[in-house]
């Protein structure tokens, strides 16, 4: 289920990385600004995104 959420985001980031990163950064800043303890979840979200991107790159190389 989580992969179904992340894969469209990663596809969008592959097409236009700068716009996608700006949107994700803006939403993350808004969430953290209004609910500071959510910073932990934002960091986990970003870390899992990088992990999935790494796994997708491994699959593409094979």
Tab-separated table of C-alpha atoms in Angstrom:
chain	number	residue	atom	x	y	z
A	1	UNK	CA	0.000	0.000	0.000
A	2	UNK	CA	2.799	2.413	0.860
A	3	UNK	CA	4.513	1.621	-2.446
A	4	UNK	CA	1.334	2.611	-4.305
A	5	UNK	CA	1.609	6.005	-2.618
A	6	UNK	CA	5.311	6.478	-3.294
A	7	UNK	CA	5.613	5.132	-6.856
A	8	UNK	CA	3.526	7.918	-8.493
A	9	UNK	CA	5.487	10.485	-6.493
A	10	UNK	CA	8.794	8.976	-7.653
A	11	UNK	CA	7.538	8.851	-11.255
A	12	UNK	CA	6.689	12.547	-11.018
A	13	UNK	CA	10.119	13.290	-9.531
A	14	UNK	CA	11.806	11.414	-12.392
A	15	UNK	CA	9.942	13.579	-14.923
A	16	UNK	CA	10.538	16.953	-13.257
A	17	UNK	CA	12.827	16.667	-10.231
A	18	UNK	CA	13.036	20.352	-9.273
A	19	UNK	CA	9.301	21.040	-9.326
A	20	UNK	CA	8.566	17.837	-7.431
A	21	UNK	CA	11.149	18.590	-4.760
A	22	UNK	CA	9.794	22.119	-4.338
A	23	UNK	CA	6.247	20.829	-3.865
A	24	UNK	CA	7.360	18.188	-1.350
A	25	UNK	CA	9.507	20.733	0.535
A	26	UNK	CA	6.656	23.263	0.658
A	27	UNK	CA	4.159	20.720	1.997
A	28	UNK	CA	6.702	19.444	4.538
A	29	UNK	CA	7.416	22.975	5.777
A	30	UNK	CA	3.695	23.664	6.182
A	31	UNK	CA	3.151	20.450	8.129
A	32	UNK	CA	6.133	21.049	10.422
A	33	UNK	CA	5.216	24.715	10.944
A	34	UNK	CA	1.740	23.880	12.217
A	35	UNK	CA	2.594	20.655	14.046
A	36	UNK	CA	6.297	20.596	15.082
A	37	UNK	CA	6.353	16.994	16.455
A	38	UNK	CA	5.501	15.801	12.940
A	39	UNK	CA	9.113	16.515	11.934
A	40	UNK	CA	9.947	12.916	12.849
A	41	UNK	CA	7.314	11.607	10.438
A	42	UNK	CA	8.482	13.969	7.684
A	43	UNK	CA	12.043	12.683	8.079
A	44	UNK	CA	10.826	9.060	7.964
A	45	UNK	CA	8.755	9.877	4.859
A	46	UNK	CA	11.759	11.424	3.094
A	47	UNK	CA	14.060	8.590	4.159
A	48	UNK	CA	11.663	5.938	2.867
A	49	UNK	CA	11.372	7.844	-0.416
A	50	UNK	CA	15.148	7.786	-0.850
A	51	UNK	CA	15.211	4.080	0.018
A	52	UNK	CA	12.576	3.298	-2.621
A	53	UNK	CA	14.391	5.406	-5.206
A	54	UNK	CA	17.576	3.455	-4.474
A	55	UNK	CA	15.716	0.149	-4.856
A	56	UNK	CA	14.147	1.290	-8.156
A	57	UNK	CA	17.568	2.261	-9.490
A	58	UNK	CA	18.891	-1.208	-8.603
A	59	UNK	CA	15.999	-2.830	-10.500
A	60	UNK	CA	16.544	-0.595	-13.553
A	61	UNK	CA	20.263	-1.507	-13.685
A	62	UNK	CA	19.525	-5.241	-13.766
